[in-house]
Every structure is written in structure tokens, then in C-alpha cells.
Tab-separated table of C-alpha atoms in Angstrom:
chain	number	residue	atom	x	y	z
A	45	MET	CA	80.360	47.706	75.716
A	46	SER	CA	80.858	48.817	72.148
A	47	ILE	CA	79.410	47.379	68.960
A	48	SER	CA	81.468	47.576	65.771
A	49	THR	CA	80.810	46.464	62.211
A	50	ILE	CA	83.264	44.269	60.337
A	51	THR	CA	83.202	42.774	56.856
A	52	VAL	CA	83.511	38.986	56.689
A	53	GLY	CA	83.096	37.128	53.429
A	54	GLY	CA	81.660	40.244	51.825
A	55	GLN	CA	78.962	40.546	54.517
A	56	SER	CA	78.682	43.135	57.286
A	57	VAL	CA	78.698	41.623	60.771
A	58	SER	CA	77.889	43.474	64.009
A	59	VAL	CA	80.389	42.505	66.713
A	60	VAL	CA	79.914	43.124	70.440
A	61	ALA	CA	83.126	43.614	72.436
A	62	LEU	CA	83.692	41.314	75.417
A	63	PRO	CA	84.109	42.963	78.826
A	64	SER	CA	87.760	43.687	79.546
A	65	ALA	CA	87.852	41.941	82.937
A	66	PRO	CA	87.784	39.414	84.324
A	67	GLY	CA	88.792	37.052	81.545
A	68	LEU	CA	87.352	33.612	80.933
A	69	ARG	CA	88.400	30.942	83.407
A	70	ARG	CA	87.799	27.977	81.155
A	71	VAL	CA	86.686	27.175	77.614
A	72	GLU	CA	85.481	23.696	76.735
A	73	TRP	CA	85.917	23.342	72.972
A	74	ASN	CA	83.700	21.237	70.728
A	75	TYR	CA	85.080	20.009	67.397
A	76	LEU	CA	82.377	18.760	65.034
A	77	ASP	CA	83.043	17.130	61.662
A	78	SER	CA	80.222	16.264	59.262
A	79	VAL	CA	80.951	12.737	58.027
A	80	ALA	CA	78.374	10.236	56.763
A	81	ARG	CA	79.143	6.547	57.271
A	82	VAL	CA	77.450	3.509	55.791
A	83	ARG	CA	78.405	0.070	57.116
A	84	SER	CA	77.744	-3.153	55.262
A	85	VAL	CA	75.718	-5.646	57.314
A	86	PHE	CA	77.395	-8.430	55.358
A	87	THR	CA	81.101	-7.588	55.515
A	88	GLY	CA	81.274	-5.025	58.308
A	89	GLN	CA	83.182	-2.691	56.007
A	90	SER	CA	82.316	1.016	56.028
A	91	GLN	CA	82.166	3.771	53.448
A	92	THR	CA	82.504	7.354	54.615
A	93	GLN	CA	81.771	10.680	52.961
A	94	GLN	CA	83.205	13.851	54.423
A	95	TRP	CA	81.258	17.063	53.785
A	96	PHE	CA	83.957	19.663	53.203
A	97	GLY	CA	83.325	23.009	54.853
A	98	ALA	CA	80.680	21.671	57.237
A	99	ASP	CA	83.056	21.202	60.171
A	100	MET	CA	82.128	23.421	63.110
A	101	LEU	CA	83.985	24.907	66.070
A	102	GLY	CA	82.058	25.720	69.217
A	103	GLY	CA	82.082	25.185	72.935
A	104	THR	CA	81.149	26.452	76.383
A	105	ALA	CA	82.810	29.398	78.103
A	106	GLU	CA	82.946	29.616	81.879
A	107	LEU	CA	83.786	32.684	83.948
A	108	PRO	CA	85.354	32.761	87.413
A	109	PRO	CA	83.228	33.934	90.344
A	110	LEU	CA	82.145	37.511	89.711
A	111	THR	CA	81.406	40.507	91.869
A	112	VAL	CA	78.132	42.290	91.284
A	113	ALA	CA	79.814	44.945	89.114
A	114	GLN	CA	81.635	42.323	87.055
A	115	ALA	CA	78.487	40.256	86.662
A	116	ASP	CA	76.615	43.347	85.481
A	117	ASP	CA	79.203	43.882	82.712
A	118	TRP	CA	79.053	40.283	81.511
A	119	GLU	CA	75.278	39.970	81.715
A	120	ALA	CA	74.879	43.234	79.792
A	121	PHE	CA	77.263	41.851	77.156
A	122	LEU	CA	75.162	38.699	76.785
A	123	MET	CA	72.030	40.810	76.470
A	124	GLN	CA	73.644	43.034	73.848
A	125	LEU	CA	74.161	39.959	71.679
A	126	ARG	CA	70.366	39.796	71.201
A	127	GLY	CA	70.438	36.026	71.441
A	128	SER	CA	72.276	34.546	68.460
A	129	ALA	CA	71.757	37.628	66.265
A	130	LEU	CA	75.091	39.406	66.840
A	131	ALA	CA	78.674	38.149	66.994
A	132	PHE	CA	81.637	38.342	69.338
A	133	GLN	CA	85.294	37.330	69.199
A	134	LEU	CA	86.741	34.791	71.580
A	135	SER	CA	90.229	33.332	72.100
A	136	ASP	CA	91.632	30.256	73.832
A	137	PRO	CA	92.677	31.286	77.385
A	138	LEU	CA	94.985	28.243	77.652
A	139	ARG	CA	96.917	29.084	74.454
A	140	PRO	CA	97.370	32.868	74.215
A	141	THR	CA	100.635	32.474	72.284
A	142	ILE	CA	101.980	30.044	69.696
A	143	ARG	CA	104.671	27.490	70.521
A	144	GLY	CA	106.291	27.964	67.116
A	145	SER	CA	108.895	30.645	66.440
A	146	GLY	CA	106.629	32.761	64.210
A	147	ALA	CA	109.780	33.868	62.355
A	148	GLY	CA	109.087	36.430	59.620
A	149	SER	CA	106.017	38.483	58.676
A	150	PRO	CA	103.569	35.797	57.541
A	151	MET	CA	100.653	36.542	55.211
A	152	VAL	CA	98.166	34.482	53.234
A	153	ASP	CA	99.060	33.742	49.621
A	154	ASN	CA	96.117	33.141	47.306
A	155	THR	CA	98.467	32.739	44.325
A	156	GLN	CA	99.674	29.287	45.366
A	157	PRO	CA	97.959	26.125	44.016
A	158	GLY	CA	94.424	25.860	45.404
A	159	GLY	CA	94.184	29.615	45.916
A	160	ASN	CA	92.982	29.279	49.534
A	161	ALA	CA	89.457	28.564	48.324
A	162	ALA	CA	86.638	28.430	50.872
A	163	GLY	CA	86.396	24.879	52.225
A	164	SER	CA	90.098	24.157	51.817
A	165	GLN	CA	91.778	22.254	54.642
A	166	MET	CA	95.174	23.771	53.774
A	167	LEU	CA	96.216	27.427	54.087
A	168	ALA	CA	98.907	28.710	51.705
A	169	THR	CA	101.121	31.392	53.264
A	170	LYS	CA	104.237	33.435	52.517
A	171	GLY	CA	106.492	35.928	54.267
A	172	TRP	CA	108.112	33.544	56.749
A	173	THR	CA	111.856	33.594	57.304
A	174	ALA	CA	113.373	31.407	54.584
A	175	ASN	CA	114.031	27.816	55.684
A	176	ALA	CA	112.879	28.572	59.239
A	177	VAL	CA	112.037	25.360	61.105
A	178	ASN	CA	108.906	25.052	63.268
A	179	VAL	CA	107.522	28.502	62.566
A	180	LEU	CA	104.295	26.954	63.861
A	181	ARG	CA	103.852	23.898	66.049
A	182	ARG	CA	101.128	21.334	66.041
A	183	GLY	CA	98.182	22.625	68.080
A	184	ASP	CA	98.915	26.363	67.655
A	185	TRP	CA	95.996	28.685	66.976
A	186	ILE	CA	96.241	31.275	64.190
A	187	GLU	CA	93.759	33.932	63.058
A	188	VAL	CA	92.902	34.878	59.485
A	189	GLN	CA	90.339	37.643	58.942
A	190	TYR	CA	88.408	37.204	62.192
A	191	ARG	CA	88.481	33.372	61.994
A	192	MET	CA	90.616	31.150	64.188
A	193	TYR	CA	92.180	27.915	62.923
A	194	ARG	CA	94.120	25.127	64.640
A	195	VAL	CA	97.439	24.074	63.116
A	196	LEU	CA	97.491	20.286	62.638
A	197	ASP	CA	101.212	19.672	62.096
A	198	ASP	CA	104.582	21.317	62.675
A	199	VAL	CA	105.281	23.856	59.905
A	200	THR	CA	108.644	24.663	58.284
A	201	ALA	CA	109.081	27.434	55.698
A	202	ASP	CA	110.741	26.671	52.361
A	203	SER	CA	113.626	28.569	50.767
A	204	ASN	CA	111.213	31.256	49.501
A	205	GLY	CA	109.563	31.774	52.881
A	206	ASN	CA	106.406	29.933	51.782
A	207	ALA	CA	104.529	27.349	53.835
A	208	ILE	CA	101.383	25.255	53.401
A	209	ILE	CA	99.602	24.910	56.750
A	210	PRO	CA	97.168	22.043	57.481
A	211	ILE	CA	94.301	23.590	59.472
A	212	TRP	CA	91.048	22.760	61.252
A	213	PRO	CA	88.321	23.785	60.662
A	214	SER	CA	88.384	24.301	56.900
A	215	LEU	CA	88.686	27.828	55.514
A	216	ARG	CA	85.421	29.674	55.931
A	217	GLU	CA	86.071	32.268	53.231
A	218	GLN	CA	88.840	32.861	50.758
A	219	PRO	CA	91.002	35.629	52.259
A	220	ALA	CA	90.083	38.976	50.724
A	221	ALA	CA	93.517	39.574	49.223
A	222	THR	CA	96.966	38.091	48.947
A	223	GLY	CA	98.882	39.715	51.783
A	224	THR	CA	101.328	42.539	51.181
A	225	SER	CA	103.703	44.347	53.530
A	226	ALA	CA	100.759	46.226	55.058
A	227	ARG	CA	98.558	44.481	57.640
A	228	TRP	CA	95.440	46.154	56.269
A	229	LEU	CA	94.251	47.489	52.933
A	230	ASN	CA	93.290	51.088	53.524
A	231	ALA	CA	90.031	52.692	52.505
A	232	ALA	CA	90.013	54.279	49.042
A	233	GLY	CA	87.684	55.904	46.535
A	234	SER	CA	87.225	58.375	43.689
A	235	ILE	CA	84.656	60.842	42.365
A	236	THR	CA	84.286	62.734	39.071
A	237	ARG	CA	82.044	65.394	37.490
A	238	THR	CA	81.631	65.839	33.720
A	239	SER	CA	78.819	68.426	33.628
A	240	THR	CA	76.524	70.483	35.862
A	241	SER	CA	73.195	72.274	35.604
A	242	SER	CA	71.898	75.583	36.914
A	243	LEU	CA	68.688	73.914	38.136
A	244	GLY	CA	70.249	72.806	41.397
A	245	SER	CA	73.340	71.586	43.191
A	246	GLN	CA	74.993	68.866	41.122
A	247	VAL	CA	77.230	66.747	43.306
A	248	SER	CA	79.354	63.599	43.357
A	249	TRP	CA	80.319	62.396	46.801
A	250	ALA	CA	81.871	59.495	48.726
A	251	LEU	CA	81.613	58.980	52.462
A	252	TRP	CA	83.314	56.647	54.975
A	253	SER	CA	81.817	55.839	58.377
A	254	ASN	CA	81.742	53.417	61.318
A	255	PHE	CA	85.363	53.997	62.352
A	256	ALA	CA	86.995	51.654	64.871
A	257	LEU	CA	90.338	50.148	65.754
A	258	PRO	CA	90.634	46.705	64.123
A	259	SER	CA	89.632	44.167	66.758
A	260	ASN	CA	92.810	42.140	66.305
A	261	THR	CA	95.149	45.150	66.582
A	262	PRO	CA	94.130	46.726	69.905
A	263	LEU	CA	95.993	49.398	71.835
A	264	PRO	CA	98.410	48.195	74.536
A	265	PRO	CA	96.661	47.574	77.878
A	266	ASP	CA	98.386	50.597	79.461
A	267	ALA	CA	97.661	52.981	76.557
A	268	VAL	CA	96.465	56.486	77.401
A	269	ILE	CA	95.063	58.299	74.368
A	270	GLN	CA	96.478	61.794	73.826
A	271	GLY	CA	94.441	62.749	70.751
A	272	ILE	CA	92.342	61.367	67.878
A	273	TYR	CA	92.858	63.160	64.557
A	274	PRO	CA	90.828	62.872	61.321
A	275	VAL	CA	93.046	62.067	58.327
A	276	ILE	CA	92.484	61.704	54.591
A	277	ILE	CA	94.974	61.271	51.741
A	278	ALA	CA	93.601	62.711	48.497
A	279	SER	CA	94.435	64.382	45.212
A	280	GLY	CA	92.159	66.548	43.085
A	281	VAL	CA	91.688	68.095	39.645
A	282	LYS	CA	89.720	71.355	39.732
A	283	ASP	CA	88.000	72.446	36.521
A	284	GLY	CA	84.598	74.041	37.088
A	285	CYS	CA	83.424	72.605	40.411
A	286	ASP	CA	84.045	73.239	44.089
A	287	GLN	CA	86.021	70.681	46.114
A	288	PHE	CA	85.200	69.649	49.661
A	289	LEU	CA	87.019	67.449	52.191
A	290	GLY	CA	85.212	67.218	55.498
A	291	TYR	CA	84.632	65.193	58.629
A	292	GLY	CA	82.217	65.022	61.533
A	293	PRO	CA	78.940	63.345	62.513
A	294	GLY	CA	75.768	63.626	60.452
A	295	ILE	CA	77.148	65.085	57.222
A	296	ASN	CA	74.244	66.257	55.039
A	297	TRP	CA	74.308	66.626	51.260
A	298	ASN	CA	70.848	68.101	50.674
A	299	THR	CA	71.846	71.737	50.490
A	300	LEU	CA	72.070	73.978	47.435
A	301	GLY	CA	75.714	74.662	46.579
A	302	GLY	CA	76.911	73.844	50.099
A	303	GLY	CA	78.529	70.505	49.419
A	304	MET	CA	78.582	69.261	53.015
A	305	ALA	CA	76.269	70.684	55.632
A	306	GLY	CA	77.378	69.991	59.191
A	307	ALA	CA	80.947	69.072	58.253
A	308	SER	CA	84.180	70.434	59.648
A	309	TRP	CA	86.892	71.118	57.081
A	310	PHE	CA	90.350	69.625	57.077
A	311	SER	CA	92.723	72.446	57.952
A	312	GLN	CA	96.249	71.025	57.603
A	313	PRO	CA	98.539	71.345	55.703
A	314	TYR	CA	96.327	74.005	54.104
A	315	GLY	CA	92.650	74.865	53.815
A	316	ASN	CA	89.899	77.181	54.920
A	317	PRO	CA	88.481	75.600	58.070
A	318	GLY	CA	84.893	76.525	58.752
A	319	SER	CA	84.297	78.253	55.446
A	320	GLY	CA	85.166	75.778	52.648
A	321	PRO	CA	85.550	74.821	49.954
A	322	SER	CA	88.934	73.369	50.737
A	323	PRO	CA	91.213	73.120	48.851
A	324	ALA	CA	90.406	75.671	46.141
A	325	ALA	CA	92.652	74.464	43.285
A	326	SER	CA	94.026	71.270	41.766
A	327	PHE	CA	96.366	69.485	44.152
A	328	SER	CA	98.652	66.449	44.136
A	329	SER	CA	98.340	63.626	46.637
A	330	THR	CA	98.285	65.245	50.082
A	331	GLU	CA	97.678	63.978	53.600
A	332	PHE	CA	95.118	66.288	55.210
A	333	TYR	CA	94.323	66.318	58.914
A	334	SER	CA	92.708	68.544	61.498
A	335	THR	CA	92.476	69.057	65.246
A	336	SER	CA	91.825	66.244	67.716
A	337	ILE	CA	88.193	65.277	68.288
A	338	GLY	CA	88.882	63.914	71.788
A	339	THR	CA	90.806	61.397	73.887
A	340	LEU	CA	88.297	58.533	74.220
A	341	LEU	CA	87.572	55.950	71.530
A	342	SER	CA	83.864	56.585	72.121
A	343	VAL	CA	84.208	59.917	70.256
A	344	LEU	CA	84.513	57.879	67.052
A	345	ASN	CA	80.845	56.910	67.308
A	346	GLY	CA	78.957	58.549	64.438
A	347	GLN	CA	82.062	60.121	62.900
A	348	GLU	CA	82.238	60.350	59.097
A	349	ILE	CA	84.863	61.453	56.584
A	350	ALA	CA	83.746	62.552	53.123
A	351	VAL	CA	84.769	64.159	49.836
A	352	SER	CA	82.564	65.878	47.261
A	353	ILE	CA	82.763	67.991	44.119
A	354	ASN	CA	79.766	70.078	43.098
A	355	SER	CA	78.548	73.205	41.319
A	356	SER	CA	75.211	74.833	40.492
A	357	LEU	CA	76.464	76.511	37.299
A	358	ASN	CA	75.502	75.236	33.842
A	359	GLN	CA	78.735	73.725	32.537
A	360	THR	CA	79.675	70.795	30.306
A	361	GLY	CA	82.880	69.005	29.388
A	362	LEU	CA	84.241	69.181	32.935
A	363	THR	CA	87.216	67.161	34.133
A	364	ASP	CA	86.782	67.632	37.881
A	365	SER	CA	87.892	64.646	39.958
A	366	MET	CA	89.158	63.628	43.359
A	367	THR	CA	91.025	60.425	44.267
A	368	VAL	CA	91.319	59.110	47.832
A	369	THR	CA	93.989	56.594	48.854
A	370	GLY	CA	93.666	56.651	52.631
A	371	VAL	CA	91.014	57.410	55.263
A	372	GLY	CA	91.155	57.054	59.033
A	373	PHE	CA	91.502	58.561	62.476
A	374	ALA	CA	95.043	58.663	63.870
A	375	VAL	CA	95.015	57.656	67.542
A	376	TYR	CA	98.068	59.054	69.361
A	377	TYR	CA	98.732	57.369	72.712
A	378	THR	CA	101.342	56.990	75.433
A	379	SER	CA	102.422	53.539	76.589
A	380	ALA	CA	105.397	51.658	77.949
A	381	THR	CA	105.369	49.750	74.628
A	382	PRO	CA	104.255	52.265	71.978
A	383	ALA	CA	104.229	51.394	68.274
A	384	THR	CA	103.514	53.505	65.205
A	385	ASP	CA	101.383	51.720	62.611
A	386	THR	CA	102.742	52.482	59.141
A	387	LEU	CA	99.440	51.912	57.339
A	388	MET	CA	99.468	55.673	56.661
A	389	PRO	CA	102.147	58.221	57.517
A	390	ALA	CA	101.564	59.795	60.914
A	391	PRO	CA	100.002	63.214	60.171
A	392	PHE	CA	102.577	64.958	62.357
A	393	THR	CA	105.711	63.967	64.252
A	394	VAL	CA	105.054	61.360	66.929
A	395	PRO	CA	106.310	62.639	70.318
A	396	GLY	CA	108.701	60.496	72.315
A	397	GLY	CA	106.974	57.745	74.285
A	398	GLN	CA	103.930	57.836	72.029
A	399	GLY	CA	102.584	55.515	69.350
A	400	VAL	CA	99.968	55.857	66.608
A	401	ALA	CA	97.164	53.427	65.825
A	402	TRP	CA	94.558	53.784	63.076
A	403	ALA	CA	90.787	53.631	63.388
A	404	LEU	CA	89.487	52.502	60.005
A	405	PRO	CA	86.025	52.691	58.396
A	406	SER	CA	83.953	49.573	57.730
A	407	THR	CA	81.022	51.320	56.011
A	408	THR	CA	80.854	53.451	52.858
A	409	SER	CA	78.250	55.256	50.782
A	410	VAL	CA	78.460	57.046	47.426
A	411	SER	CA	76.172	59.106	45.206
A	412	VAL	CA	76.085	61.027	41.933
A	413	SER	CA	73.152	63.434	41.968
A	414	ASP	CA	72.309	63.440	38.270
A	415	GLY	CA	74.424	60.787	36.564
A	416	SER	CA	77.004	63.266	35.240
A	417	GLY	CA	79.940	61.673	37.008
A	418	THR	CA	81.106	58.667	39.003
A	419	ALA	CA	81.649	57.772	42.648
A	420	THR	CA	83.349	54.778	44.292
A	421	ALA	CA	84.427	53.973	47.845
A	422	THR	CA	85.878	50.945	49.615
A	423	PRO	CA	86.253	50.398	53.384
A	424	GLY	CA	89.385	49.349	55.201
A	425	ILE	CA	89.778	45.555	55.044
A	426	ASP	CA	92.053	42.936	56.527
A	427	ASN	CA	94.822	42.284	54.024
A	428	GLY	CA	95.517	38.658	54.789
A	429	GLY	CA	98.089	38.945	57.540
A	430	LEU	CA	98.243	36.118	60.070
A	431	THR	CA	97.602	36.842	63.730
A	432	LEU	CA	99.877	34.420	65.566
A	433	ASN	CA	99.423	35.466	69.190
A	434	GLY	CA	96.076	36.213	70.756
A	435	ALA	CA	94.220	34.562	67.865
A	436	LYS	CA	90.454	35.046	68.060
A	437	GLY	CA	87.495	33.442	66.340
A	438	LEU	CA	84.129	34.881	65.352
A	439	PHE	CA	81.287	33.293	67.319
A	440	ARG	CA	77.634	33.705	68.280
A	441	LEU	CA	75.588	32.307	71.155
A	442	ALA	CA	74.501	28.727	70.495
A	443	GLN	CA	70.995	29.477	71.745
A	444	ASN	CA	68.838	32.498	72.410
A	445	LYS	CA	68.260	31.674	76.074
A	446	ARG	CA	70.773	32.988	78.603
A	447	SER	CA	70.842	32.458	82.366
A	448	SER	CA	72.966	33.379	85.366
A	449	SER	CA	72.915	32.749	89.102
A	450	ALA	CA	73.765	34.741	92.212
A	451	ASP	CA	73.807	34.174	95.962
A	452	ILE	CA	74.063	36.256	99.110
A	453	THR	CA	77.863	36.147	99.035
A	454	LEU	CA	77.617	38.651	96.167
A	455	LEU	CA	79.283	36.248	93.749
A	456	SER	CA	77.823	35.115	90.461
A	457	LYS	CA	78.491	32.070	88.321
A	458	LEU	CA	78.168	32.534	84.600
A	459	SER	CA	78.724	30.342	81.543
A	460	PHE	CA	77.434	30.320	77.979
A	461	ALA	CA	77.508	28.001	74.985
A	462	PHE	CA	78.722	29.367	71.660
A	463	GLU	CA	79.232	28.290	68.059
A	464	GLU	CA	80.931	29.704	65.000
A	465	TYR	CA	79.302	32.714	63.394
A	466	ARG	CA	78.310	31.475	59.941
């Protein structure tokens, strides 16, 4: 099982992937609302006070009988959760698809009245087909940024393709951004240098790490990966410093004049692989890539992509800079139903029968060695699109104790209680 890091409500959350098979046989959902009620002993009348945002989704998941090998996978998954410390994503096995039409390309819309504030019981959306009736039906599940919500009434889009959706539970966080045509906001960053010193290597750098496919945009079940290629889209102004664009595990900055120890250099569409720096002059926005690092998603573990500008010469008044507008690993795969994600242009022509997915970074780090410059970096984040089919929620175990049973027929019974990750 793999563990990935996602950003939810501005916080990093470690998520353990569920075993791929077998799926859950049954989920018993619990719907908890926090409502205080005071009843008059004289009149019998009641006053209630609802605590907005305190509603809670949870339940109990039950698996079918398992073989020893299957039980080992599921028990290892439960152990990896470290009790209630880590999170996992779970869907409703009875409702894998919506009953509504889903017409359009729906996204959240924080610009509408209320702004989709945390605690709201209504979700403002846009991007539906104008005037489409029953784009969602009462009881459908939808997913917004790793959270799953139940639709409480039939939904029809207005003439502008907007719709206000009554949901349960209430919004956990305000969506990170009003949705655009892209499903995700790509990673980005910038670095500058204004002066250097001969006393040592003066460097500005930005680094992206913890690359993974977004959990709600997986590869098709029959996908066979053909190659995984590091990609960065950047532009640069060269004045008096060296420029570096590199990738690989364990990039090290603590070397005099080297920029990136342990890195491999981007080689396409131009560069000096293995020798650096690359490129060696100012350049306009360019998509750089290099050779495949493998054909299994596990090769992404520990991978980093970074940019730096540095020099050990004594110079002032420099205008060196680099700007990054995209970072990721392009995953080329064959499938009966391939699709090419347009988040970034495919680095090279996609062969027939293949698709391209993007592994995005969830972790960043930046540094300016002596204050003579700037450095910024942002990870890839969900851009407010709605997941209509296969909606998942973010949960944790409801208690730290786990148990399972087995008998001589080599079958195991396994169930576990869970609650929202909050």
C-alpha cells in the first residue's frame, strides 16, 4: 500500500491507499447532527439550537469473506493507518454513480453569495449545461476537494449554468479556488538573485516533491504504464548567475558552485544533461522534459524537481530570475479507454492507444542562501472541480483498536468503524 500527502484546508494530510481488491461489501452510514434541545416542562414546547459545521459523517465498513492473501492486504492497510492518526478515502459501494445527468463541466463558484464559506449547508457551483434539468438528483453523492457530500434535493441549472446545491454535511473548508477550465491548479514558483559574494555559493532555489497521481483521478483499471517522464515549464533571465533545472531523489544544495548535487538535468528540448548548468542563457517559457524514470508508479517515491540560480562571484545589481508555471511527471499509459489530461501539454506526441496522466507534487521547499533574492513555490492543488461519479470522502478510524477473525476454512471476516477526518 502507498501513502501519499494531500493538502486539505491548508493542512498536510497523510493518506493510506485502500487495497484494490476485493471491494467493500457493505457500508453502514451514520449521520450525526449536533442540535441542542430544551423542552418546557410547563407547555411541552421545545427550543432547538443547531451547531453549524458540527455535523459528522461516519459509519462501519464490512468486507466480504477474504482469502489469506486478501486478508493480509486489508490487515496491513489497517495497521498502516496507525490507529486514527492517518487518513484514507472511502466511497459508497451502493452509489458509485449519480442518478442525475451531470450535464456540463461543473465547478465550485466562490464568487456567488455566501462564497462557499466553511460551515455552509449550500454549495454554489457553475459550469453546468444552461437550463439543464436534474443535473443532480436527491441522494446523489458528490466530491469536493477530498470531501464527500450528499445532495438533498433535485438540482436544475439556471440560464448561466449556475446551481446552488443543498448538501449534507456542511462544507468542511471553503474550496481553495473558484474552479476554472482546468481540474487542478498546477504547481508554480519563482526565484531571483540580485547580488552574490565570492565568499561562497550564493543560491536561490525552489523544490517540489512528494509526487503522486491525484487520488480522485486514477488511471483506468486496465492501464499499463509505458513511461514516466519528468516535466517542468519555466522561463529564465540570465544576468550573472548559473541556471539549473534538475530532477531526481535526494537533491543536495550544500555544494560550492554546484547548484544541485545528485540531480539529473532536463535534456529536452535542449540542455547539457549530466554536466549542467542547463540552460545557459535567457529563455522564454519552455516545457523541459527528460527520459523516463520507469514504468511503475512506485518510482515516484522520493522524486524531486527543482530550479536554482547561483554564483560564487562577487557581483551586485543582478537581474537573474526563473519563473515556473508547471511541474509534474507525465505518465504515459496504454488502455482501452485512454485519455490525455490537458493540465500541461504532453511533452511529446502521444502514441495511438495511449493516454497521459499527471503526477503532481504536494510538498514544496524554498531557500535564499543570503537574503539577496527571493524564492516561492506552490504545490499542485485541487481547483474546485466536482467529482460526480466515484465520489470519495476523507476518513480516519473511529478508534485505535482494530481486530479481525479467521477460521480453518482460510476465510477471514473483517470490519472497521470510521469517522470523518477533521
